[in-house]
Tab-separated table of C-alpha atoms in Angstrom:
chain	number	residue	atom	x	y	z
A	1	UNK	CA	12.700	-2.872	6.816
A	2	UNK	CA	12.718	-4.157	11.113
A	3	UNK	CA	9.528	-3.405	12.360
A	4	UNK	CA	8.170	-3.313	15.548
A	5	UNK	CA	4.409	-3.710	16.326
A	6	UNK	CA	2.418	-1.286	18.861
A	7	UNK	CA	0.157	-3.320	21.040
A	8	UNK	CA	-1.609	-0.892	23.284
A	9	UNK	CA	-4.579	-1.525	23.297
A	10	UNK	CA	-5.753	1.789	24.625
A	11	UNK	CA	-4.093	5.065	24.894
A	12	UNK	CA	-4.187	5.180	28.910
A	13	UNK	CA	-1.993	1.740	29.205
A	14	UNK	CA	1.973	2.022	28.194
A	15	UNK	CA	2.086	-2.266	27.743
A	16	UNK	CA	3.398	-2.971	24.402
A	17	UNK	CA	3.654	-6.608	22.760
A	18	UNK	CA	5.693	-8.247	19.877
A	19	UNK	CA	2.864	-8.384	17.252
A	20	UNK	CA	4.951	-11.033	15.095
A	21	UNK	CA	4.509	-13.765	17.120
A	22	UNK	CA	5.359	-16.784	16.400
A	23	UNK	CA	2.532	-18.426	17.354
A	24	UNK	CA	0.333	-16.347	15.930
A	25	UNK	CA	2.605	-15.318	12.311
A	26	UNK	CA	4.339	-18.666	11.497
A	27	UNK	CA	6.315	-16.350	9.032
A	28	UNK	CA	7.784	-14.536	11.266
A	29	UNK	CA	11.329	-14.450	9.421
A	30	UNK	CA	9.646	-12.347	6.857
A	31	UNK	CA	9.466	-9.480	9.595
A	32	UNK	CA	12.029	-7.475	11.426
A	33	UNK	CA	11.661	-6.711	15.264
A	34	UNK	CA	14.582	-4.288	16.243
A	35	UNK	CA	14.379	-1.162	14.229
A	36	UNK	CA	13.028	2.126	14.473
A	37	UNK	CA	9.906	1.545	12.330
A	38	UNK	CA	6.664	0.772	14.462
A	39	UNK	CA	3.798	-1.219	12.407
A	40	UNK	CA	0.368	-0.982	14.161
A	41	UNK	CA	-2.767	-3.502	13.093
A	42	UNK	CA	-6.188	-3.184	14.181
A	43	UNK	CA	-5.617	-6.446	16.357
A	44	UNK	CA	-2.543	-4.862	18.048
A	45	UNK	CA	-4.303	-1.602	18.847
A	46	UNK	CA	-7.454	-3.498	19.961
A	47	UNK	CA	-9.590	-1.212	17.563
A	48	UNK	CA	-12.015	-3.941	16.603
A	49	UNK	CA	-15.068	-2.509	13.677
A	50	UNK	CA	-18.385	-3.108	13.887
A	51	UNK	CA	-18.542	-5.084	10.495
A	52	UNK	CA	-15.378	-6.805	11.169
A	53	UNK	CA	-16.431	-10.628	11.065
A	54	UNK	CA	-19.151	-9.807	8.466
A	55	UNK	CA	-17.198	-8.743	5.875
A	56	UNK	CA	-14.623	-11.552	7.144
A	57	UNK	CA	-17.397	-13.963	5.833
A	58	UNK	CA	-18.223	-11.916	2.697
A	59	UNK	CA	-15.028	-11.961	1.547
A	60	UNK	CA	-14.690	-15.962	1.872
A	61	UNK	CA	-18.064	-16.515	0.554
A	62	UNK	CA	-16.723	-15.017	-2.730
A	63	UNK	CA	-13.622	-17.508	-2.618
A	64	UNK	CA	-10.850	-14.859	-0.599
A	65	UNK	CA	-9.630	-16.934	1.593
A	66	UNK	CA	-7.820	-15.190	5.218
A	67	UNK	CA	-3.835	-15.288	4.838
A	68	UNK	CA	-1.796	-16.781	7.609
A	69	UNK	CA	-1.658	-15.140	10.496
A	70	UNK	CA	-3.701	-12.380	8.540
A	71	UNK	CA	-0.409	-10.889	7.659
A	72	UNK	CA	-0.306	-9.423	3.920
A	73	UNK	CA	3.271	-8.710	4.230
A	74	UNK	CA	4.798	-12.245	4.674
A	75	UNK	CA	5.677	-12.860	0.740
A	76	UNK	CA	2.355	-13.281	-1.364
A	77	UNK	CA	-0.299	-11.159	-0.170
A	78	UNK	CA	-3.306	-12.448	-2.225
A	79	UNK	CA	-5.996	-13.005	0.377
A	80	UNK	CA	-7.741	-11.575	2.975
A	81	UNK	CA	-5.276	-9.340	5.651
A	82	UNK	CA	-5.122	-6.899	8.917
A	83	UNK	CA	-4.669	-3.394	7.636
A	84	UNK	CA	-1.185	-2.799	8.886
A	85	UNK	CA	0.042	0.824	8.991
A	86	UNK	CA	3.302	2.284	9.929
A	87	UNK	CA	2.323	4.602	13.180
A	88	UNK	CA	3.715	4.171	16.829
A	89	UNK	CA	0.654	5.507	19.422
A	90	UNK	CA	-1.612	6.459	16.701
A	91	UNK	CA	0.791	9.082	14.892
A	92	UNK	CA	2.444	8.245	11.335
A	93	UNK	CA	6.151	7.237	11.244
A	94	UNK	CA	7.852	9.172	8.266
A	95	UNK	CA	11.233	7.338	7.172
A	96	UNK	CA	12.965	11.078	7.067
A	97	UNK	CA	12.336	11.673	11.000
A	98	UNK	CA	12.830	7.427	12.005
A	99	UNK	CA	15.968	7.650	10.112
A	100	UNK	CA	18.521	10.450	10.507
A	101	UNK	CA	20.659	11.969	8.038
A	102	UNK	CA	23.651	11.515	10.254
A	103	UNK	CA	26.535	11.062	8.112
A	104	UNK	CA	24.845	10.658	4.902
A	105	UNK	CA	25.831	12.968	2.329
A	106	UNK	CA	23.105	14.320	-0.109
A	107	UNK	CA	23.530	15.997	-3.359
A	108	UNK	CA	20.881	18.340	-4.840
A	109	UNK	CA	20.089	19.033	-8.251
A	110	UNK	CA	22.173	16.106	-9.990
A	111	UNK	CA	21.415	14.007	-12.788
A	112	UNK	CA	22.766	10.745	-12.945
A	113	UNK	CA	24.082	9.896	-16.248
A	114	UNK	CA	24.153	6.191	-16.232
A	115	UNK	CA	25.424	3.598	-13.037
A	116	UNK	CA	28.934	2.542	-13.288
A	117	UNK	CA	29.417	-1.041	-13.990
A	118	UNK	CA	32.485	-3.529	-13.797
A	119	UNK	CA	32.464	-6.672	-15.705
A	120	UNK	CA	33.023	-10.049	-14.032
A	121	UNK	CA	36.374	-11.541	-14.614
A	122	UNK	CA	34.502	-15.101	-15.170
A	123	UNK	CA	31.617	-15.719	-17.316
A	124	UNK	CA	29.926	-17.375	-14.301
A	125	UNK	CA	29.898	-14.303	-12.487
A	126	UNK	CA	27.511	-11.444	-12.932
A	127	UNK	CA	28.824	-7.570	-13.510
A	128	UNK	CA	28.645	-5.651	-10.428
A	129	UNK	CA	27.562	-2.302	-9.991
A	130	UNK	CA	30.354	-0.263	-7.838
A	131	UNK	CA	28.963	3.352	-8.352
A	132	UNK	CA	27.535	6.208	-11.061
A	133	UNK	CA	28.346	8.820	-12.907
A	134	UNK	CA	27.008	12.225	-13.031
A	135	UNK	CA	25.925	14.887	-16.409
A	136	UNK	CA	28.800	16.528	-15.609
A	137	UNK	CA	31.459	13.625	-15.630
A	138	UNK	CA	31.512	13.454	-11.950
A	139	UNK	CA	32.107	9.983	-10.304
A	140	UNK	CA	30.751	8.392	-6.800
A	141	UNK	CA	31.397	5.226	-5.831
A	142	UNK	CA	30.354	2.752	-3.259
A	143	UNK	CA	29.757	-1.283	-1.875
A	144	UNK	CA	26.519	-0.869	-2.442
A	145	UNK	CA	24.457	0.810	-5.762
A	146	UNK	CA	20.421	1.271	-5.338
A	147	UNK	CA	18.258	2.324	-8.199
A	148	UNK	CA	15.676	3.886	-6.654
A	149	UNK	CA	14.622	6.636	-9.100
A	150	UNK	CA	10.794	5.949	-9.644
A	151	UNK	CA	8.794	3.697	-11.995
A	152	UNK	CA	10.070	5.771	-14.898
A	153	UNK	CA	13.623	6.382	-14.438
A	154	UNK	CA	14.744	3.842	-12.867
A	155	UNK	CA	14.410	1.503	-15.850
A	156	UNK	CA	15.657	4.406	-18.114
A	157	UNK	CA	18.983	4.447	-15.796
A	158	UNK	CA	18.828	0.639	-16.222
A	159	UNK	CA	18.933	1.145	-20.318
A	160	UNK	CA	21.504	4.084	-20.101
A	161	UNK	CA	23.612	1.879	-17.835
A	162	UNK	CA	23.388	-1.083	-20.427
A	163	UNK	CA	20.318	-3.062	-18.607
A	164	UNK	CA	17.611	-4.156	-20.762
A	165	UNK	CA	16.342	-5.608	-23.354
A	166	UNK	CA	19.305	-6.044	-26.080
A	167	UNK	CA	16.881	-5.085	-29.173
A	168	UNK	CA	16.334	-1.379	-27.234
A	169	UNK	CA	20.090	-1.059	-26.338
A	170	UNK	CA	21.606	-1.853	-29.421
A	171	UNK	CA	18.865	0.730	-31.441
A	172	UNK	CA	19.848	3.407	-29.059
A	173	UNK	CA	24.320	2.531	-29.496
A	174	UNK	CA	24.456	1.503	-25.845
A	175	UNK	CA	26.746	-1.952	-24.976
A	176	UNK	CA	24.757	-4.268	-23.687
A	177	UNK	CA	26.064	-5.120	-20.203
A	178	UNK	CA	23.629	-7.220	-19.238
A	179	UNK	CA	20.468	-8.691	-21.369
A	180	UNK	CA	17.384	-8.206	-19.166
A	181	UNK	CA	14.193	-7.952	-21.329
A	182	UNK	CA	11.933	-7.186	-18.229
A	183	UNK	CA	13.459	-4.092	-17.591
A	184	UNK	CA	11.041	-1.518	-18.881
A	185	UNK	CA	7.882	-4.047	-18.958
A	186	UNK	CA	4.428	-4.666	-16.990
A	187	UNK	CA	4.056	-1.122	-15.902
A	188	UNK	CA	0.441	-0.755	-14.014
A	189	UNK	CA	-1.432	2.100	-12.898
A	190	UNK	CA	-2.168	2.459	-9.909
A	191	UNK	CA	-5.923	3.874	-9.900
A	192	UNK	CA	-8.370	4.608	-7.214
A	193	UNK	CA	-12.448	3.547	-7.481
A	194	UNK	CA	-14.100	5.127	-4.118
A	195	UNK	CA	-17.798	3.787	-3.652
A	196	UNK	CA	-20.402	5.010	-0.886
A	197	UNK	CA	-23.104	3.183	0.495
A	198	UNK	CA	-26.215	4.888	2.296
A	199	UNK	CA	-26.793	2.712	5.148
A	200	UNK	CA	-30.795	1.526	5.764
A	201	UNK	CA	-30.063	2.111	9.383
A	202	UNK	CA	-27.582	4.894	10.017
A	203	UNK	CA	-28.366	4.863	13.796
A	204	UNK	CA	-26.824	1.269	13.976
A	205	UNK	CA	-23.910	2.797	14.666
A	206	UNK	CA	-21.784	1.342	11.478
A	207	UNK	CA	-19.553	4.852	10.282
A	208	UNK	CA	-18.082	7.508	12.227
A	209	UNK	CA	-20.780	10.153	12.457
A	210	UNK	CA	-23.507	7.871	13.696
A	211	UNK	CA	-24.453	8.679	17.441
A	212	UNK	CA	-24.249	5.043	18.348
A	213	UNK	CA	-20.994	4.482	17.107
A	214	UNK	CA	-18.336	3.063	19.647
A	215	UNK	CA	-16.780	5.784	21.242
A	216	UNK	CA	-13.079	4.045	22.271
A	217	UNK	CA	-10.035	5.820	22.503
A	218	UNK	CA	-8.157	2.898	20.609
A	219	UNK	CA	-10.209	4.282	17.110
A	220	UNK	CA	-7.639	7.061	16.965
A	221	UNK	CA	-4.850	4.855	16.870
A	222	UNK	CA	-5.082	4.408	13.146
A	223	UNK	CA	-7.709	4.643	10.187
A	224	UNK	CA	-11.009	2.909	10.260
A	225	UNK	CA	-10.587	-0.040	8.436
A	226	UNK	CA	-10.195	-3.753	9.434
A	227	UNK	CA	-9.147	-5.261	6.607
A	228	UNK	CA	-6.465	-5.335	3.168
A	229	UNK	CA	-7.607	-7.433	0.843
A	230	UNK	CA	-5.864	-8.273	-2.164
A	231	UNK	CA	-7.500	-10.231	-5.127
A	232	UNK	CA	-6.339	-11.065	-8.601
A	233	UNK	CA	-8.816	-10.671	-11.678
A	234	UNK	CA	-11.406	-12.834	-13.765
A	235	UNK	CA	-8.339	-14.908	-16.506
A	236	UNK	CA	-11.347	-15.449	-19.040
A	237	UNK	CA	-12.225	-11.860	-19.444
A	238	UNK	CA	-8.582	-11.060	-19.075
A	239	UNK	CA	-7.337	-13.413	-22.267
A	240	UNK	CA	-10.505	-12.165	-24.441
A	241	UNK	CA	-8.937	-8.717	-23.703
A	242	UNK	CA	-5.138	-9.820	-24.466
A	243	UNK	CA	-6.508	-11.314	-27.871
A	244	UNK	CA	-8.971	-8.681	-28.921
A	245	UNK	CA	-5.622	-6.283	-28.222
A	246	UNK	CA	-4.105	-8.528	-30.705
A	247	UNK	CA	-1.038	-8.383	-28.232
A	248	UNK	CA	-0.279	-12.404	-28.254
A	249	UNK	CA	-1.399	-15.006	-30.717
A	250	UNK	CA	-4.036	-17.446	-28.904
A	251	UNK	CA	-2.301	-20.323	-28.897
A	252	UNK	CA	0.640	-18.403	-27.034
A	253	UNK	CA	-1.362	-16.950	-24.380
A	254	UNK	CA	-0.834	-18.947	-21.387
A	255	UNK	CA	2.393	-17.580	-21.373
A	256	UNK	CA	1.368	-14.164	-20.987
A	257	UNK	CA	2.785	-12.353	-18.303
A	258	UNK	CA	-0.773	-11.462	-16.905
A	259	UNK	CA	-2.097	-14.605	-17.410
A	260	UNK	CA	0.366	-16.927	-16.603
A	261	UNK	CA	0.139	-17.206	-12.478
A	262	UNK	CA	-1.506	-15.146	-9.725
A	263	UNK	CA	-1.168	-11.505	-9.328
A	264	UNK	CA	-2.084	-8.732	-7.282
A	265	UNK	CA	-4.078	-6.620	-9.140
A	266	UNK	CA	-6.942	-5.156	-6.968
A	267	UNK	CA	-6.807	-4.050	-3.315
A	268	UNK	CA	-10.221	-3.628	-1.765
A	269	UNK	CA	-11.083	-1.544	1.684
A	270	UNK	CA	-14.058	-1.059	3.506
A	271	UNK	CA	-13.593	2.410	5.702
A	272	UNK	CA	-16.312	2.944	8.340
A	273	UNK	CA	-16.416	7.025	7.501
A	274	UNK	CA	-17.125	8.820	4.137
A	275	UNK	CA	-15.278	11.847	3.634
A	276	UNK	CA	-15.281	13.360	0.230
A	277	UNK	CA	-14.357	16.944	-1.225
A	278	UNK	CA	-16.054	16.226	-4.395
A	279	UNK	CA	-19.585	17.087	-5.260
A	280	UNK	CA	-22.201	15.684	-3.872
A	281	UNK	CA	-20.163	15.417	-0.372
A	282	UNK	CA	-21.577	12.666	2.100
A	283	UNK	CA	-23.404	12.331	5.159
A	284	UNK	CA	-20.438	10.787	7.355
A	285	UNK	CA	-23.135	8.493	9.119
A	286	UNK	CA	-24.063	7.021	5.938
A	287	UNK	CA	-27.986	8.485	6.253
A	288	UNK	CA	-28.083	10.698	3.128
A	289	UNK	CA	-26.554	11.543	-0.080
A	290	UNK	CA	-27.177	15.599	0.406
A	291	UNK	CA	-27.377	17.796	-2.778
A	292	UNK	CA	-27.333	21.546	-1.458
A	293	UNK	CA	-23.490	22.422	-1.768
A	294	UNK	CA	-23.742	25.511	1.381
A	295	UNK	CA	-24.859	22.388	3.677
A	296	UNK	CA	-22.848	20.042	2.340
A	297	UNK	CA	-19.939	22.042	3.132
A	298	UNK	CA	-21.856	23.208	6.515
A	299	UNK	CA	-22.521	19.283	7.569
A	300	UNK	CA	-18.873	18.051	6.612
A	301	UNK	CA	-17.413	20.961	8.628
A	302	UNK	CA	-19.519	19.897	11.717
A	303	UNK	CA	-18.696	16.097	10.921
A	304	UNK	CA	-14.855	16.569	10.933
A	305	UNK	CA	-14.753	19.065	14.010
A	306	UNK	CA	-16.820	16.131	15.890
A	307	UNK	CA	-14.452	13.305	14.635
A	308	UNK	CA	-11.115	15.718	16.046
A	309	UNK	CA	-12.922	16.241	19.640
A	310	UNK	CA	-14.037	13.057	19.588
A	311	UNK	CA	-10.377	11.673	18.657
A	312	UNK	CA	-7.864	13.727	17.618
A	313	UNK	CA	-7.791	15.170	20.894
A	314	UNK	CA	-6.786	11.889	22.379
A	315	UNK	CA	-3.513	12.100	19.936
């Protein structure tokens, strides 16, 4: 996807800079710099944390080293990176008003019954997918065919086109098109661990909330948080796992999907305001851990009313 990076650096200036530069993102080719989709940075919106080059260090002290250019979107984004969000002067860019509909015909309420598929004349050549085939024998086709159907059906419209793993395909009568034994494989949750911290000094000025926190227009140019960083996990514990699971023989475990080279399995932010629905709610300078619920709900109220007059206003 082109981006384009915002680089006011306040909301009162209207200069904006080429935040892929090559100077300063040696992979720059990775990037796109003439489309409709804006891609905003701390860095290019000059919103700089208070515990910015702190956790910088904390985060190399336990081995994560900063990616080039701190870009996490350049090919491999294991490492330390810039938070990078898709908003153009602080407000989020949805693909569906960035990219009109002009043109583009959309059909509603259709089940696709399996992708059309025409075999190579050669056996050096692979088959090519030219269009699908609806539940109700209707046909579409096109120069280009994307399978974009979610983490579930997408590899069940692989199978039901012939794309898989042959063992699968032949059990369930479909020709095998094309022997793939990925498809349908390493599937990962996505899950969310939220952690909050009471500060020892809240009036340091560390989280939204606090009194003595910087009051700059550039904060409402994106979320508070400085950094994306990406780690893989522990391979000893992982293997014990994989062979108390009884998944993979021992000897045969280096070959393991999991185990076998780097991955990115945990993303870790630090966000400078606490904001919870959930029992107990939290003090969004950090200062308490409250247990009443009527001034819990009385203190986040007057927390996020502050945080809009403070900021949103400035939207």
């Amino acid at each position: 996807m082109p981006t384009l990076i915002n680089g006011q650096t306040t909301l009162a200036t209207n200069a904006i800079q080429e935040y892929h530069d090559a100077n300063v993102t040696p992979e720059r080719h990775e990037h796109g710099s003439n489309g409709p989709v804006y891609v905003a940075t701390p860095s290019s919106t000059g919103r700089r944390y208070p515990l910015r080059e702190k956790l910088a260090q904390a985060w190399k002290e336990n081995n994560v080293e900063p990616l080039r250019g701190l870009d996490g979107n350049a090919g491999c984004p294991v490492g330390l990176a810039e938070l990078a969000e898709n908003r153009r002067r602080g407000l989020r860019q949805l693909a569906s008003s960035v990219y009109p509909l002009d043109g583009v015909h959309v059909l509603t309420n259709t089940l696709v019954k399996h992708i059309l598929i025409e075999e190579s004349a050669t056996t050096s050549s692979q088959p090519t997918a030219v269009g699908i085939e609806t539940a109700n024998g209707e046909q579409y086709l096109g120069g280009e065919i994307i399978a974009a159907a979610g983490s579930y059906r997408t590899p069940q419209l692989l199978m039901l086109s012939g794309i898989g793993p042959s063992e699968i395909l032949n059990g369930l009568d479909i020709p095998v098109v094309l022997e793939n034994p990925e498809v349908g494989r390493n599937l990962s949750d996505h899950l969310q661990l939220t952690q909050y911290w009471r500060l020892k000094d809240p009036s340091a000025g560390y989280a939204f909330g606090s009194p003595s926190f910087p009051n700059h227009p550039e904060y409402a140019l994106g979320l508070p948080v400085d950094w994306m960083v990406t780690t893989d996990i522990p391979k000893n514990g992982l293997a014990e796992a994989i062979a108390a699971d009884r998944e993979q023989p021992a000897s045969s475990q280096s070959s393991h999907p999991l185990l076998r080279s780097e991955r990115s399995v945990m993303e870790h932010l630090v966000v400078y305001v606490a904001a919870s629905a959930a029992d107990p709610a939290i003090v969004h300078d950090g200062s308490a851990f409250p247990r009443h619920r009527d001034w819990q709900s009385t203190h986040r109220r007057r927390d996020a009313a502050r945080w809009v007059r403070t900021y949103g206003a400035r939207l």
